[in-house]
C-alpha positions as a printed Julia matrix, in Angstrom:
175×3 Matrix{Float64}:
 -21.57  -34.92    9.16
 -23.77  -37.26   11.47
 -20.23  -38.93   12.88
 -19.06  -34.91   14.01
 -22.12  -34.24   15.76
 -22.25  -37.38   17.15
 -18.09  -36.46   18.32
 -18.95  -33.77   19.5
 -21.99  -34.44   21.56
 -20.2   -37.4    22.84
 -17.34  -35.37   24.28
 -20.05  -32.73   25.43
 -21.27  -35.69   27.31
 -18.2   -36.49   28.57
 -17.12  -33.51   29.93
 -20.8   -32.79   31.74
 -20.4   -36.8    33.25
 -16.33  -35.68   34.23
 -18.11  -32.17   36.14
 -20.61  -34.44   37.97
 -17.75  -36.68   39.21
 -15.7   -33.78   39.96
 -18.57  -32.16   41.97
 -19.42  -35.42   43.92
 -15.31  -35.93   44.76
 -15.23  -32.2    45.4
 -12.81  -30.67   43.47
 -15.53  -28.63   41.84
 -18.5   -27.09   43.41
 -21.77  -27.13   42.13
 -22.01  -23.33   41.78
 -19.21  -23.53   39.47
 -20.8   -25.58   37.16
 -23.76  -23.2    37.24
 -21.67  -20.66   36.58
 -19.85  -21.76   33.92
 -23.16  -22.55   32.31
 -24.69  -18.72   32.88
 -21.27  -17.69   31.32
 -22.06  -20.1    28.52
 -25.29  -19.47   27.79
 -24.48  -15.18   28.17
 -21.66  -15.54   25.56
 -23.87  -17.66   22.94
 -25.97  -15.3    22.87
 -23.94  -12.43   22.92
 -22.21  -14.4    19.77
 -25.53  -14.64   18.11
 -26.29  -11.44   18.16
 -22.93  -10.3    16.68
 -23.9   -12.85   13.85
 -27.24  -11.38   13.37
 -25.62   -7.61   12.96
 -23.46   -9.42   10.52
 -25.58  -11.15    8.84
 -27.51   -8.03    8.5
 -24.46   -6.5     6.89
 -23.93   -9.54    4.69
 -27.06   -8.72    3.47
 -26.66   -4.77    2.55
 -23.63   -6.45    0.62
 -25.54   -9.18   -0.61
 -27.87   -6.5    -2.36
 -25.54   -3.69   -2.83
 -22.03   -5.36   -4.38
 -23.71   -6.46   -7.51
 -24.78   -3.21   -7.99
 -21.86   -1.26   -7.87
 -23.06    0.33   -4.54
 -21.7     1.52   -1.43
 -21.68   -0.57    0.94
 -20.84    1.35    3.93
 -22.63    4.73    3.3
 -26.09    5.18    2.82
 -29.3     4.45    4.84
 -31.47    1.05    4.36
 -34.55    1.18    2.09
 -37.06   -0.95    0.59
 -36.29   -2.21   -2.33
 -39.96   -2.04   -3.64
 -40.93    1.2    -2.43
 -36.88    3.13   -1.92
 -37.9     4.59    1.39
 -35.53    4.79    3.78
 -35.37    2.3     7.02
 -35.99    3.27   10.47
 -33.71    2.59   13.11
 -35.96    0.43   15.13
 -37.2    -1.51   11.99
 -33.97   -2.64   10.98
 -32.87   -4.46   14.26
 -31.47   -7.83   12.68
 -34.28  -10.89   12.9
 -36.85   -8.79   15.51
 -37.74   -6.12   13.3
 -38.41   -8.81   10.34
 -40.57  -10.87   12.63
 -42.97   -8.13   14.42
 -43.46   -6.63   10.72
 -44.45  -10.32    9.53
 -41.87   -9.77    6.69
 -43.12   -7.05    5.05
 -42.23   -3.19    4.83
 -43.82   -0.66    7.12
 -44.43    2.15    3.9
 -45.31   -0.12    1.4
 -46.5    -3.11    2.88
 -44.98   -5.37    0.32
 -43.37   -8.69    1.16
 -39.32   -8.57    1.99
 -37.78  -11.79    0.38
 -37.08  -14.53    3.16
 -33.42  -14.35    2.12
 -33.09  -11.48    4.65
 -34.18  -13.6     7.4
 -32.11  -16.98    6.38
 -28.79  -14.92    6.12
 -29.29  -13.44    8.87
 -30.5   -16.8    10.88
 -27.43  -18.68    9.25
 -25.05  -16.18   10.55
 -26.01  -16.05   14.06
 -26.47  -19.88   13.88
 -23.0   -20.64   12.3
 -21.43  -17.61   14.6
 -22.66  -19.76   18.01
 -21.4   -22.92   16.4
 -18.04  -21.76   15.45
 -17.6   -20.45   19.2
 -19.04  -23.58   20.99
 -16.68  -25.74   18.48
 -13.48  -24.43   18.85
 -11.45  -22.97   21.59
  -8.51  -20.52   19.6
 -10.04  -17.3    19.45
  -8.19  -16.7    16.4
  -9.69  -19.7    14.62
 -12.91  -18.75   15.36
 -12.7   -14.94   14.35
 -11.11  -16.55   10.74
 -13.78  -18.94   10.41
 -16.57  -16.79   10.78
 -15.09  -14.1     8.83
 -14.65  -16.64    6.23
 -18.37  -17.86    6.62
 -19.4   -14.17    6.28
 -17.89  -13.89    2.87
 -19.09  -17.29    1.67
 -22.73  -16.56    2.54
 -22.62  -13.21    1.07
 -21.0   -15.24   -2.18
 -23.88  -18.02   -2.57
 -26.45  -15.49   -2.67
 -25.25  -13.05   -4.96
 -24.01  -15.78   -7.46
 -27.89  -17.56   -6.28
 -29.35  -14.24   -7.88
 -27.0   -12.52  -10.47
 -24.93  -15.68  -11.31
 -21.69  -13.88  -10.42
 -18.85  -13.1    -7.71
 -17.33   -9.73   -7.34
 -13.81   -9.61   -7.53
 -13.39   -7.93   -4.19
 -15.34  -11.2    -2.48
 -12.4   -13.39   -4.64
  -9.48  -11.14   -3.39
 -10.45  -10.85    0.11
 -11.13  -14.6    -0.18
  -7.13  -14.59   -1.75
  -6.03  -12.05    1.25
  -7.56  -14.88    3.59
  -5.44  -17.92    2.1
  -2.74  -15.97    2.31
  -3.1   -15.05    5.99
């Protein structure tokens, strides 16, 4: 794991010393570079924020599969106190951080696993994007890490995997 970070920092090095040759020869000007890094920096976190909405979503699943719930109707609520979720408190990573982790009604303490699946998603969604260049690859790889995060927590908690994880999981192979 330490040899493809090192690979890839290397060749992010690489490419930033080939760009400062480029400029100085100039085939490239230096506004390009900045520009391509604006446009690099916009996307990531355009791409982390579709991982934390995700994420969020991986972890109505998370909670919901294992109990034979819908996962697509139905309103967010606590799960100590059952009332339902604002709007504005249930913007992905923000709403757990200004509420210090803890439910507005109730005032009782959300498990961190909200926060990690949510973090892990957006982290792993910027990865995947600055990591590969096939868009296709990278939409099937973070669908795929998705599903596997939404797997190690519910078998983490229940010790089991919901047959619709394993046949979307067999769909995936497949495709």
């Amino acid at each position: 794991k330490i040899e493809i970070f090192t690979n890839n920092f290397q060749a992010v090095y690489e490419n930033s010393i080939l760009l400062i040759n480029y400029c100085y020869q100039g085939f490239i000007s230096l506004a390009a570079i900045k520009i391509y890094n604006f446009l690099t920096i916009y996307y990531s976190i355009l791409i982390f924020s579709l991982g934390l909405i995700l994420g969020s979503f991986a972890n109505v699943c998370i909670y919901r599969l294992p109990l034979d719930k819908q996962i697509i109707s139905g309103r967010s609520f606590c799960p100590s106190c059952n009332k339902k979720i604002a709007w504005f408190d249930n913007i992905p990573l923000i709403s757990f951080i200004l509420l210090v982790g803890k439910c507005r009604k109730c005032r009782k303490e959300l498990s961190i696993k909200y926060l990690l699946v949510e973090l892990i998603s957006g982290i792993s969604f910027v990865y995947l994007f600055l990591n590969y260049s096939n868009y296709f690859e990278i939409i099937f790889l973070q669908t795929l890490v998705i599903i596997l995060l939404i797997i190690f927590f519910i078998d983490l908690k229940h010790f089991i995997i919901p047959d619709v994880l394993n046949f979307t999981l067999i769909g995936l192979a497949i495709f």
